[in-house]
Structure formats: structure tokens, C-alpha cells
PDB file of C-alpha atoms in Angstrom:
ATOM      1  CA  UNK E   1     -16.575  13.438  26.100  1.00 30.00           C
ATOM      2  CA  UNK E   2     -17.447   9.715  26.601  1.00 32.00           C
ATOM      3  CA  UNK E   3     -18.603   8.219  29.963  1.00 34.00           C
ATOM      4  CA  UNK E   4     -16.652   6.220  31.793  1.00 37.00           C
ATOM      5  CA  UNK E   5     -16.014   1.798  31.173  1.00 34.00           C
ATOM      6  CA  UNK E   6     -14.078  -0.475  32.596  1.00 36.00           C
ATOM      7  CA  UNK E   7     -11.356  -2.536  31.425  1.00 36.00           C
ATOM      8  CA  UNK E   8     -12.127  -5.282  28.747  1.00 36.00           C
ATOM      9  CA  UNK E   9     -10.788  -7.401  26.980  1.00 39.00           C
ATOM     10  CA  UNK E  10     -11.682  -6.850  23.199  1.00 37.00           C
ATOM     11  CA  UNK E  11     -11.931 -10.298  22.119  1.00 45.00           C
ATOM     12  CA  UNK E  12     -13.662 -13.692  21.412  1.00 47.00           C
ATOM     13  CA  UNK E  13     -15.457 -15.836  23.098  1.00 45.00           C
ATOM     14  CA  UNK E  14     -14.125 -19.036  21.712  1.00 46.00           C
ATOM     15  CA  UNK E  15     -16.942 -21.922  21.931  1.00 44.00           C
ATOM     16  CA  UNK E  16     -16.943 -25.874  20.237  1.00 40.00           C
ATOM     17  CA  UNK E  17     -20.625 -26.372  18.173  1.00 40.00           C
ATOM     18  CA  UNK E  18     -21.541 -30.132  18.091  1.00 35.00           C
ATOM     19  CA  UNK E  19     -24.143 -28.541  15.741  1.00 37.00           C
ATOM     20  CA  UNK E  20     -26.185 -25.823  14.810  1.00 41.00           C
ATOM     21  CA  UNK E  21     -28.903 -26.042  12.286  1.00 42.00           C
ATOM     22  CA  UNK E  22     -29.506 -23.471   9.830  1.00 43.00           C
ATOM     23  CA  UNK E  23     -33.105 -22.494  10.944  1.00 46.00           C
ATOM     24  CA  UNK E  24     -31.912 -22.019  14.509  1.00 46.00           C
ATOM     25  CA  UNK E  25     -32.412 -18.831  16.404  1.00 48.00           C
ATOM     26  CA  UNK E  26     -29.115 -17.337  17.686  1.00 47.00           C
ATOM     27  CA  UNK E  27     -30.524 -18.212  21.563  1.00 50.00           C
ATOM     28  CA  UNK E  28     -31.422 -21.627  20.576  1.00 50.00           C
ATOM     29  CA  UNK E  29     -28.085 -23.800  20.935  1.00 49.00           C
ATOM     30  CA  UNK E  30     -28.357 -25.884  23.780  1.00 53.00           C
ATOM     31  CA  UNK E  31     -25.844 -25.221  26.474  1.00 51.00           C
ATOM     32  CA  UNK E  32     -24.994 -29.091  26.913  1.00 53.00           C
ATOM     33  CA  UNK E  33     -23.729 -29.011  22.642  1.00 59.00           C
ATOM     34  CA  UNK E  34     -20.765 -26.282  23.927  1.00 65.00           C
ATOM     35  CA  UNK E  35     -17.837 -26.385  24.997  1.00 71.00           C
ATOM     36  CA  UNK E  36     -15.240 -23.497  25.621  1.00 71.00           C
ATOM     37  CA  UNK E  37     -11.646 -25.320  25.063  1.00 77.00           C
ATOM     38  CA  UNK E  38     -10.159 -21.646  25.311  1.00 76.00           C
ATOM     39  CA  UNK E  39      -9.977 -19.466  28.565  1.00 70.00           C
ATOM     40  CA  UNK E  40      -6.805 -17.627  28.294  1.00 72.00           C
ATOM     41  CA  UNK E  41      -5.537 -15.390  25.797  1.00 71.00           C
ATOM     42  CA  UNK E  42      -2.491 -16.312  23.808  1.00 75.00           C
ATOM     43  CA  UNK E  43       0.436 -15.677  25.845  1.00 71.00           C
ATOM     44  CA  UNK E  44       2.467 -12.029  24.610  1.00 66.00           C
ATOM     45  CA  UNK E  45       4.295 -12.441  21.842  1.00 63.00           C
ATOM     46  CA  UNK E  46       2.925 -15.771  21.767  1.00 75.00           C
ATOM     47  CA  UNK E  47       0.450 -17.858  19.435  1.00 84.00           C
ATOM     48  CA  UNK E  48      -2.144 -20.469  20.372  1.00 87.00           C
ATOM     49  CA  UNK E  49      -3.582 -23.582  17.672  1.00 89.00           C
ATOM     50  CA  UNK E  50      -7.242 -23.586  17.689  1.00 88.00           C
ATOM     51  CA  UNK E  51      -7.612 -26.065  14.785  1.00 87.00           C
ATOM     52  CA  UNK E  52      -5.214 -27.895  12.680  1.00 86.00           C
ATOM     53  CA  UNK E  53      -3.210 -25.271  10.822  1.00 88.00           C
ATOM     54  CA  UNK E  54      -5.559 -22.417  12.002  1.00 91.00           C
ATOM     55  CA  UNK E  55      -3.397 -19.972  15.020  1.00 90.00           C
ATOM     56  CA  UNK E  56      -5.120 -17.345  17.304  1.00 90.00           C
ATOM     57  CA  UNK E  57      -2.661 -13.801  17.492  1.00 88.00           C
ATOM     58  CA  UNK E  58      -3.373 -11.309  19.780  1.00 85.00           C
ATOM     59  CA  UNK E  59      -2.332  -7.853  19.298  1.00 84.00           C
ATOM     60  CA  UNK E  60      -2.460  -4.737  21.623  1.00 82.00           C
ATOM     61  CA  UNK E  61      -4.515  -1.777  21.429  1.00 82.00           C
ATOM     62  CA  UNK E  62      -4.090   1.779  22.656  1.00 82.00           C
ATOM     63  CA  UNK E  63      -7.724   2.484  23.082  1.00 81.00           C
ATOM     64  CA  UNK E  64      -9.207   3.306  27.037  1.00 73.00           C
ATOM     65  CA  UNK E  65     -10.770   0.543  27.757  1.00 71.00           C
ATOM     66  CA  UNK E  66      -9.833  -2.101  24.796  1.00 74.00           C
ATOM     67  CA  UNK E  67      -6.996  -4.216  25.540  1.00 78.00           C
ATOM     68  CA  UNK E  68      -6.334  -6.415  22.435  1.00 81.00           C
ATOM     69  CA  UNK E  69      -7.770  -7.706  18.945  1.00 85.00           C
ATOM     70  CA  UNK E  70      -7.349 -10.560  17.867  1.00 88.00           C
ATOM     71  CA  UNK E  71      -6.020 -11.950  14.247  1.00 91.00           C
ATOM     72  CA  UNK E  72      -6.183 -15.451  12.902  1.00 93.00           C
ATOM     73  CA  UNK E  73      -3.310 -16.915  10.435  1.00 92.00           C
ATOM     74  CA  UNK E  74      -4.108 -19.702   8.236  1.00 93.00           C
ATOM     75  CA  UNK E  75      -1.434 -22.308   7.318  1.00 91.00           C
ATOM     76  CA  UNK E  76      -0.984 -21.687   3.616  1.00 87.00           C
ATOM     77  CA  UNK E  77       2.099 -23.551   2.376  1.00 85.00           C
ATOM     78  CA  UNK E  78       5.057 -22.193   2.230  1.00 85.00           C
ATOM     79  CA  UNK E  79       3.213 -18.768   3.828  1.00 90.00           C
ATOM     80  CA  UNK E  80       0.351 -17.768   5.549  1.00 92.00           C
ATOM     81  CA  UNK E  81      -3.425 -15.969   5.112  1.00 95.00           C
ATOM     82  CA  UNK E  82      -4.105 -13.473   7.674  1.00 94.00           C
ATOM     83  CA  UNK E  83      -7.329 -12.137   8.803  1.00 97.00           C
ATOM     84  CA  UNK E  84      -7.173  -8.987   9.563  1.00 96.00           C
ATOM     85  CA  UNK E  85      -4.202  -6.837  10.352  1.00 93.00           C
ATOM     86  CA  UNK E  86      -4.100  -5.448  13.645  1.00 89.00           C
ATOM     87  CA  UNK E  87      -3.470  -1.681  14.807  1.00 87.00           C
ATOM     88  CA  UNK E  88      -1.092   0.354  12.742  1.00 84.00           C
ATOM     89  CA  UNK E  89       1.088   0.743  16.526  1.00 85.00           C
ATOM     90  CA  UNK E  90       4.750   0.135  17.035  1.00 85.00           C
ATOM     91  CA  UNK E  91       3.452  -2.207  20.010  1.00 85.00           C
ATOM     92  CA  UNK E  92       1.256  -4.137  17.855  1.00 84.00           C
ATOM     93  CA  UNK E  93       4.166  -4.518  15.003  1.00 84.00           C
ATOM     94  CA  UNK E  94       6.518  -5.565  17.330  1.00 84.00           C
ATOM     95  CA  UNK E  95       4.259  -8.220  18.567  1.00 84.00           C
ATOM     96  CA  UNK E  96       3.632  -9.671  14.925  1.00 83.00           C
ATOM     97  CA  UNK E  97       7.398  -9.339  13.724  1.00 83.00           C
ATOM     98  CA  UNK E  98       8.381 -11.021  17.212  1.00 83.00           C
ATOM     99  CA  UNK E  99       6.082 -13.994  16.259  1.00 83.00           C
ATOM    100  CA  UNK E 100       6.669 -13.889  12.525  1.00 81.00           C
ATOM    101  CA  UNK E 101      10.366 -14.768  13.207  1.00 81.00           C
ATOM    102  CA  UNK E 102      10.035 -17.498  15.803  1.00 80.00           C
ATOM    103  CA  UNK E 103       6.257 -19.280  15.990  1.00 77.00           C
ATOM    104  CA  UNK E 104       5.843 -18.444  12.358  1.00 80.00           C
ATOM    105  CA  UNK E 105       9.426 -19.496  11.105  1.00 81.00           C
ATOM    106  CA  UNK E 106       9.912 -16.408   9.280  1.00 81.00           C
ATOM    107  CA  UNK E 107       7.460 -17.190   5.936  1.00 87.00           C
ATOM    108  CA  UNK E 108       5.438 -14.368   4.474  1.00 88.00           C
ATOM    109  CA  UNK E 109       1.951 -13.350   4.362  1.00 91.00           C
ATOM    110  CA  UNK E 110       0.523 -14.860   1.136  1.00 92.00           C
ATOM    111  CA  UNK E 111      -3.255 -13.346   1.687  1.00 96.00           C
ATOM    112  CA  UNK E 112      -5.076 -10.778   3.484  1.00 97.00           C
ATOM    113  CA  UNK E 113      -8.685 -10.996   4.522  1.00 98.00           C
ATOM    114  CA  UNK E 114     -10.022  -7.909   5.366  1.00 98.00           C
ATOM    115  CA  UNK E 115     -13.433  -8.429   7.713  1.00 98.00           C
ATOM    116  CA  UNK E 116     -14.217  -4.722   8.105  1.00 97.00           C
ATOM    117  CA  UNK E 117     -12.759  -0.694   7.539  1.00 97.00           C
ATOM    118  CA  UNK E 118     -12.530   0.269  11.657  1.00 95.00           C
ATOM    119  CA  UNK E 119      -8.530   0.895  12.672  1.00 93.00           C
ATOM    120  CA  UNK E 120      -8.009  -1.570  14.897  1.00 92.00           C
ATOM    121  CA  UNK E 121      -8.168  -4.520  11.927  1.00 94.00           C
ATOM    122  CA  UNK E 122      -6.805  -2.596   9.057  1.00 95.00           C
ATOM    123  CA  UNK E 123      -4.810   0.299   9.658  1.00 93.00           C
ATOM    124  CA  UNK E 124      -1.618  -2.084  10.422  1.00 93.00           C
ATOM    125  CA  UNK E 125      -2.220  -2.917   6.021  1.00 96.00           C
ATOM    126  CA  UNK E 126       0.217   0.286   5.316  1.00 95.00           C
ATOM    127  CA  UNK E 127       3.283  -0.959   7.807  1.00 91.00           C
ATOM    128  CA  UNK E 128       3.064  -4.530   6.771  1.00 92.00           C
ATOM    129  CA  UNK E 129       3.272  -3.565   3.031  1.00 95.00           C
ATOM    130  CA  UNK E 130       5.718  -1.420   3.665  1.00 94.00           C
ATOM    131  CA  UNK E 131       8.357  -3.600   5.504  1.00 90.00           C
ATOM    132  CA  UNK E 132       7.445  -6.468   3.039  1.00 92.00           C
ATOM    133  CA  UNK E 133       9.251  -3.712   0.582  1.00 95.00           C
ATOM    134  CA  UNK E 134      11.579  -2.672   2.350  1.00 93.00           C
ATOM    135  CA  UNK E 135      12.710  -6.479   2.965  1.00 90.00           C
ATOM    136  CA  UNK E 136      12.687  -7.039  -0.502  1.00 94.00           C
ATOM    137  CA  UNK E 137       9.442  -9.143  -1.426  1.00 94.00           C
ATOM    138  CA  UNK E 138       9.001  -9.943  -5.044  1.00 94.00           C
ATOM    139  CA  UNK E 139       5.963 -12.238  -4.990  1.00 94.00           C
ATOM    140  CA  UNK E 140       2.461 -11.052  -5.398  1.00 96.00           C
ATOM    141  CA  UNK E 141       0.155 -10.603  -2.062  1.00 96.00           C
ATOM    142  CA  UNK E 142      -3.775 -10.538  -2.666  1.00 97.00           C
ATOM    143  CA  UNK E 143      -5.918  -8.700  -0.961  1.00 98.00           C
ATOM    144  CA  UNK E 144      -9.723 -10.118   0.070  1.00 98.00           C
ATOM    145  CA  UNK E 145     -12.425  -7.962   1.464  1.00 98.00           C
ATOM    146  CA  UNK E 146     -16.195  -6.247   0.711  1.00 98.00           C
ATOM    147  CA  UNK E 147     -16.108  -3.158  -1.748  1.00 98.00           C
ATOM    148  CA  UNK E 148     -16.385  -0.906   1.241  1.00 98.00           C
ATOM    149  CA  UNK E 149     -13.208  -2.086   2.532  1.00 98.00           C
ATOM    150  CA  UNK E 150     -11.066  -2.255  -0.322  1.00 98.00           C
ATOM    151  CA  UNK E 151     -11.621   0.774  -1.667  1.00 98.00           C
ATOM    152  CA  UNK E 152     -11.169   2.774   1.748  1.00 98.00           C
ATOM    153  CA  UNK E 153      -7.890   0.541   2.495  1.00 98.00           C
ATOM    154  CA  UNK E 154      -6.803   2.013  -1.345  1.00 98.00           C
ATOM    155  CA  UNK E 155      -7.426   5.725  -0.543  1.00 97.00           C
ATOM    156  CA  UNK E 156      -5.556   5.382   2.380  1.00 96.00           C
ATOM    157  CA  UNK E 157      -2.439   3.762   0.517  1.00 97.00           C
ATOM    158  CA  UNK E 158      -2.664   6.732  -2.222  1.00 97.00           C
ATOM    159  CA  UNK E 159      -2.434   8.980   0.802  1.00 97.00           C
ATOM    160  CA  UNK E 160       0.946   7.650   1.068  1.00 96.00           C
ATOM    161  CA  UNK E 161       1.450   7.553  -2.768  1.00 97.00           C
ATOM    162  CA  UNK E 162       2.259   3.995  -2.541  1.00 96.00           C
ATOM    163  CA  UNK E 163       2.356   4.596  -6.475  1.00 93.00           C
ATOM    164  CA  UNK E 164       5.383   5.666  -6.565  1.00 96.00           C
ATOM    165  CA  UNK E 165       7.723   3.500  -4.561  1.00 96.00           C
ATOM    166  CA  UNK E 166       9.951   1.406  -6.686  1.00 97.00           C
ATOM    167  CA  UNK E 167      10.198  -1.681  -7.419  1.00 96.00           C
ATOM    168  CA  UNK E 168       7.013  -2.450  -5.500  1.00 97.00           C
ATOM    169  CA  UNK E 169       5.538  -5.930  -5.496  1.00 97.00           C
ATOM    170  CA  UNK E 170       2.328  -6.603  -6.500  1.00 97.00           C
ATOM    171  CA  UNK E 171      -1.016  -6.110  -4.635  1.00 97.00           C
ATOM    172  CA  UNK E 172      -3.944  -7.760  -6.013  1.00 97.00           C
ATOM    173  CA  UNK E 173      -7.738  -7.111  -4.854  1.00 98.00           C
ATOM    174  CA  UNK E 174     -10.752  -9.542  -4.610  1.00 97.00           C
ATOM    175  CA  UNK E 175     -13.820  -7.806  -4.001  1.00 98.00           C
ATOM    176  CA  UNK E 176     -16.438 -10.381  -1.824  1.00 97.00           C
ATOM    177  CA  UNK E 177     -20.019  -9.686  -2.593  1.00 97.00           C
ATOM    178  CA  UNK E 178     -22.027  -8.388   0.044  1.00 95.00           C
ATOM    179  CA  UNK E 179     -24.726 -11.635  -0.094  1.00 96.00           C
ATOM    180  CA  UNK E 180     -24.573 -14.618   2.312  1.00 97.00           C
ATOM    181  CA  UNK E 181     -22.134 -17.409   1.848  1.00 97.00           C
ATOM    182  CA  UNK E 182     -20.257 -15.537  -0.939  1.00 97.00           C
ATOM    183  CA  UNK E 183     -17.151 -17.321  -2.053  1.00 97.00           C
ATOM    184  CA  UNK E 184     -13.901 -15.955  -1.111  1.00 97.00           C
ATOM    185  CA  UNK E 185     -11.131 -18.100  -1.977  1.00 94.00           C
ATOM    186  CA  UNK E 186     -10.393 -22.042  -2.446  1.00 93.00           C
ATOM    187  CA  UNK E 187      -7.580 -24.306  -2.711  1.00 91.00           C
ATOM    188  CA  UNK E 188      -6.648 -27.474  -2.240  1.00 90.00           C
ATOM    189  CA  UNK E 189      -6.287 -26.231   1.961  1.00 91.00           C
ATOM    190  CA  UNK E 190      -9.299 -24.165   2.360  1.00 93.00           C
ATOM    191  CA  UNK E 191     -12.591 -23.081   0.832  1.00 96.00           C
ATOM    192  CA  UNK E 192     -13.594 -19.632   2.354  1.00 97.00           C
ATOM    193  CA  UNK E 193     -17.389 -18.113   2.476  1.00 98.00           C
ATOM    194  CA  UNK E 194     -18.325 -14.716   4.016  1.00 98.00           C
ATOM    195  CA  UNK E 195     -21.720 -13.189   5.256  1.00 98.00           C
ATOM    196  CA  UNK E 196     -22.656  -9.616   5.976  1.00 98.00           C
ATOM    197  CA  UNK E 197     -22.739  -9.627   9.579  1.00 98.00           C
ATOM    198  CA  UNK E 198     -24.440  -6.928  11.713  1.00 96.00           C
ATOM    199  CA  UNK E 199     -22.039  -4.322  13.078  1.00 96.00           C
ATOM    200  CA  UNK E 200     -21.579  -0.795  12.504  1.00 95.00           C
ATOM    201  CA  UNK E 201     -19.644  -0.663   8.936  1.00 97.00           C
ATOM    202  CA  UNK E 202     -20.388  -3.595   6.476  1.00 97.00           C
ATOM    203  CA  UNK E 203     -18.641  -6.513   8.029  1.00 98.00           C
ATOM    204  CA  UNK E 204     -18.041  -9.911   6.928  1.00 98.00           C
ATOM    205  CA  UNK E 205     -17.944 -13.330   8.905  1.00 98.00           C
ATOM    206  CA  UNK E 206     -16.246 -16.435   7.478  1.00 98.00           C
ATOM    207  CA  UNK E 207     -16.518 -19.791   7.025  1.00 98.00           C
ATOM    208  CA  UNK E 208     -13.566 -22.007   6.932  1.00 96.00           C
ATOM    209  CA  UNK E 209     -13.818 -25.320   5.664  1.00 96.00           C
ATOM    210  CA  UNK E 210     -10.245 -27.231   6.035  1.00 93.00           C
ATOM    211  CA  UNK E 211     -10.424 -29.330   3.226  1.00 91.00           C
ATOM    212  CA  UNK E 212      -7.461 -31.663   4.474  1.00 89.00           C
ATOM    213  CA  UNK E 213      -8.627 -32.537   7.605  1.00 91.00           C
ATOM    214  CA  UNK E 214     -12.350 -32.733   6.888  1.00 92.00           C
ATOM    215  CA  UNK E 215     -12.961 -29.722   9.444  1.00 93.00           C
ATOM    216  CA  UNK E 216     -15.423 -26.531   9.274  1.00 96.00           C
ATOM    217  CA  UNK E 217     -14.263 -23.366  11.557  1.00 95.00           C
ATOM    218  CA  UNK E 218     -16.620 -20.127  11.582  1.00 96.00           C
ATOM    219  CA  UNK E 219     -16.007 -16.776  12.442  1.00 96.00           C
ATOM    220  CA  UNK E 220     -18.253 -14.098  13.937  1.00 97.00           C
ATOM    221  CA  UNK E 221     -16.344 -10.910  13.295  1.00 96.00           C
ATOM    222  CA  UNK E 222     -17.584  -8.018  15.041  1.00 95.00           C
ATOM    223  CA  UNK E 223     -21.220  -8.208  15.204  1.00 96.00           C
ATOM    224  CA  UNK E 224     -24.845  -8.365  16.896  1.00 96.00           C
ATOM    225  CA  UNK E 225     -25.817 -11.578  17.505  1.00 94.00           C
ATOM    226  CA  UNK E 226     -27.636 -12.293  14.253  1.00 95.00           C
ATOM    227  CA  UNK E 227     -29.148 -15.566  12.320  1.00 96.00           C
ATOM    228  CA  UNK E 228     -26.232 -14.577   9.700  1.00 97.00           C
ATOM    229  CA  UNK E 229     -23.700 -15.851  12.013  1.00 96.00           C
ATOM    230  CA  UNK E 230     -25.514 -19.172  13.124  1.00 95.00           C
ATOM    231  CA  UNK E 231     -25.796 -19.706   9.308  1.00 96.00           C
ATOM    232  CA  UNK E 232     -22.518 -19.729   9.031  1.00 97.00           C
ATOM    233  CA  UNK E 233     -21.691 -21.912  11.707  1.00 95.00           C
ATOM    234  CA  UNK E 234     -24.142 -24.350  10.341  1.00 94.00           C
ATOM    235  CA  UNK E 235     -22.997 -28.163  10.854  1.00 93.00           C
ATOM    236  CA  UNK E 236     -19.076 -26.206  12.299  1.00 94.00           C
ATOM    237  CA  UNK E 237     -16.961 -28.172  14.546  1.00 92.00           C
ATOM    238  CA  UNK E 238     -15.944 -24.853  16.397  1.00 92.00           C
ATOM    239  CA  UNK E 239     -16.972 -21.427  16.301  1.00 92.00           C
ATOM    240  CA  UNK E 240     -15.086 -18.130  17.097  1.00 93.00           C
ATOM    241  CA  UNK E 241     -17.230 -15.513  18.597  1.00 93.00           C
ATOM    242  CA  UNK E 242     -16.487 -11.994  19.369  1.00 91.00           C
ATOM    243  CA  UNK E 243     -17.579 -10.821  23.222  1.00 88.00           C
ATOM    244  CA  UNK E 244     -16.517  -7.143  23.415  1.00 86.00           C
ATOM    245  CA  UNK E 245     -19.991  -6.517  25.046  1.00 86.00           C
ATOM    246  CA  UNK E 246     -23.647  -5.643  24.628  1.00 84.00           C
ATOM    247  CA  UNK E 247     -23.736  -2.485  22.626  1.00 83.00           C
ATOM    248  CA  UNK E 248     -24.613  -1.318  18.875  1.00 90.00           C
ATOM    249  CA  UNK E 249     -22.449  -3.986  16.523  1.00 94.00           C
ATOM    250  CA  UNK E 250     -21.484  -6.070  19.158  1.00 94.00           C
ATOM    251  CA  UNK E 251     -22.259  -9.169  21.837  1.00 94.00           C
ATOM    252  CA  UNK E 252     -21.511  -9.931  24.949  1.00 91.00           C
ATOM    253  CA  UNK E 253     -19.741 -12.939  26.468  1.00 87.00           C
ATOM    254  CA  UNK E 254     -23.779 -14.297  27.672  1.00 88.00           C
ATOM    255  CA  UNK E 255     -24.942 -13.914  24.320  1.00 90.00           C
ATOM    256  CA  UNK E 256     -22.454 -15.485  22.163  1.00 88.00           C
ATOM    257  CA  UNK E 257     -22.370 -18.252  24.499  1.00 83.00           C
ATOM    258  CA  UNK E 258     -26.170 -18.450  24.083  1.00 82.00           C
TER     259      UNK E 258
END
């Protein structure tokens, strides 16, 4: 029922802002202020350090056409916050639980960042909640995302009646408002903001400012190009931007480079 498309790669376009003002238009960065440090995808099973503390995961997909998505762990610790989640796949698990135990020395998830409600970044939520139970966690994992999110990613628990397994641990939820810069967490590591970015479901991009090393990281998510995101990466020392390609909720390689 779809036309054909070739083979892409479903992920970002990784590029190093000297700076971006906040009244810029998303063509107007100068090609001599970027860099691109990034032109391979992390290896399989394999993790690659884009900023002090900050790793870049990527995960299969069984989708024609889309190859991989990628997640982002933040060094939180003694455990890590994870954007996004991945596809719910026995591929895709056995990629994360293959880098959990070596690159990621085994310690747990501590927070979940939700960007968006489309499969391939939340429906691997029910499998990692579930193993964490089934290996015993005890300590309390919280849950960030827009209303939109959280309350699908619930429904879709209850569909397992996640109610009623014993001796759960707990699951906390932290609903982000859907205005600009809206404060997610903070901590003596990190203070996150989100934006409503432009894609087909509400969507949030982040800011990441990495408190101990004086650094500011943004994230895109899944969007148009849109002013949203260069407010964001206002004053950033590197910016993650998807590329899937043009199309409705999404930019290509040219224009996130632009």
C-alpha cells in the first residue's frame, strides 16, 4: 500500500554549534561555525561518547526502509537517564542488555525521558520494566515526558495489568508542559529543558546543560526544521539533529546541516 524508498538510515545528523543566536532562522548558521565530529554510527552492540558523560546507542528497527534509532544515556551516578527506549524487539533488547552488561557496567536505569508516543522510542518501556522486575529492582524509576505521552505509555501498561504484578517497584511520572524551555529535571549533573518541536505527535526536544563540566548539548528529536529547535540550541557547544529525510515531521541531512 505504500510506494516504494530506499534504504536509510533513521538517525542524526550529529553537528558542533560555535553558536547560534536565539533570533536566528533555522537556514541562517553559517557553514564555517559547524563541524560534524561524527560520521559513523556506533559500532553493534557498541556505544560512542559524544560529550563528557553523555553516550550515543543505536538500536535496530524492523521497519522497510528504517534501519536504526537512536537513544542517548546520561551518566547519572551510580545509574543512568535514558532518552527514549527503543523498539519493543528481541533484536533491539538484546542490543541494550549486551551493552548494559559490558559498556554500561551493569548499573540501572535511574530515569526515562520520553520525547514522543510513536513505537520505535517507547514501545521497548513494557520489556525494560519488566526485566527490571523480574531481576529484582527495589528502587524507584521516574518517568519524564508531555501529557500525551505519559498517559498513552500508562494505557498501554494497564493493557498488561502491570497492577497486579507483585512486589513491583515503583514508577513515578513527571508530566513536562507543552511551552518552550519547560523544566524537566535538575541536579547537581544536569539541568534539563524541553520544547514542543514540530513532528507528527507532540514531541519534545531537550536541552542539556552539564553542570560539571560547564557544557550545553541540544537535542532535535524528530522534527521539521523549526525556530523551536535553534532556540534550544541557543549559545550549545554541540547539537544532535535528526536526518531521517524531508517529509511531514522530519529533516533531511541538507537541512539540519543548514
Amino acid at each position: 500500500p505504500f510506494p516504494a524508498r530506499p534504504a536509510i538510515d533513521f538517525g542524526s545528523a550529529m553537528a558542533m554549534l560555535a553558536r547560534v543566536t536565539p533570533d536566528s532562522s533555522p537556514q541562517a548558521a553559517p557553514a564555517e561555525a559547524l563541524a560534524y565530529p561524527f560520521a559513523d554510527f556506533p559500532p553493534e552492540r557498541g556505544v560512542v561518547e559524544v560529550a563528557d558523560g553523555v553516550l550515543w546507542l543505536s538500536t535496530p528497527l524492523p521497519f522497510a526502509g528504517l534501519r536504526q534509532v537512536n537513544l542517548w544515556l546520561l551518566r547519572d551516578g551510580d545509574g543512568w537517564t535514558m532518552v527514549d527506549c527503543g523498539y519493543g524487539s528481541a533484536a533491539a533488547r538484546g542490543v541494550i542488555e549486551a551493552i548494559w552488561a559490558s559498556a554500561l557496567g551493569g548499573k540501572p536505569v535511574t530515569r526515562l525521558v520520553i520525547t514522543h508516543f510513536h513505537p520505535d522510542h517507547v514501545s521497548g518501556v513494557p520489556a525494560l520494566l519488566m526485566n527490571s522486575w523480574l531481576l529484582g529492582r527495589k528502587t524507584p524509576l521516574t518517568i519524564y515526558g508531555l501529557a500525551h505521552t505519559l498517559d498513552r505509555l500508562k494505557s498501554l501498561m494497564d493493557a498488561y495489568d502491570w497492577q497486579s504484578w507483585p512486589n513491583f517497584f515503583q514508577v513515578n511520572f513527571h508530566t513536562t508542559p507543552l511551552v518552550p524551555l519547560s523544566p524537566v529535571l535538575e541536579d547537581a549533573e544536569y539541568r534539563v529543558h524541553a520544547s514542543p518541536v514540530h513532528h507528527l505527535v507532540p514531541t519534545i526536544g531537550l536541552r542539556i546543560e552539564m553542570q560539571q563540566v560547564d557544557q550545553v548539548l541540544a537535542y532535535s528529536c524528530d522534527t521539521e526544521p523549526c525556530q523551536e529547535v535553534v532556540e534550544l540550541a541557543s549559545g550549545a557547544d554541540m547539537l544532535i539533529h535528526e536526518a531521517t529525510g524531508t517529509g511531514i515531521g522530519h529533516s533531511s541531512a541538507e537541512q539540519a546541516g543548514s
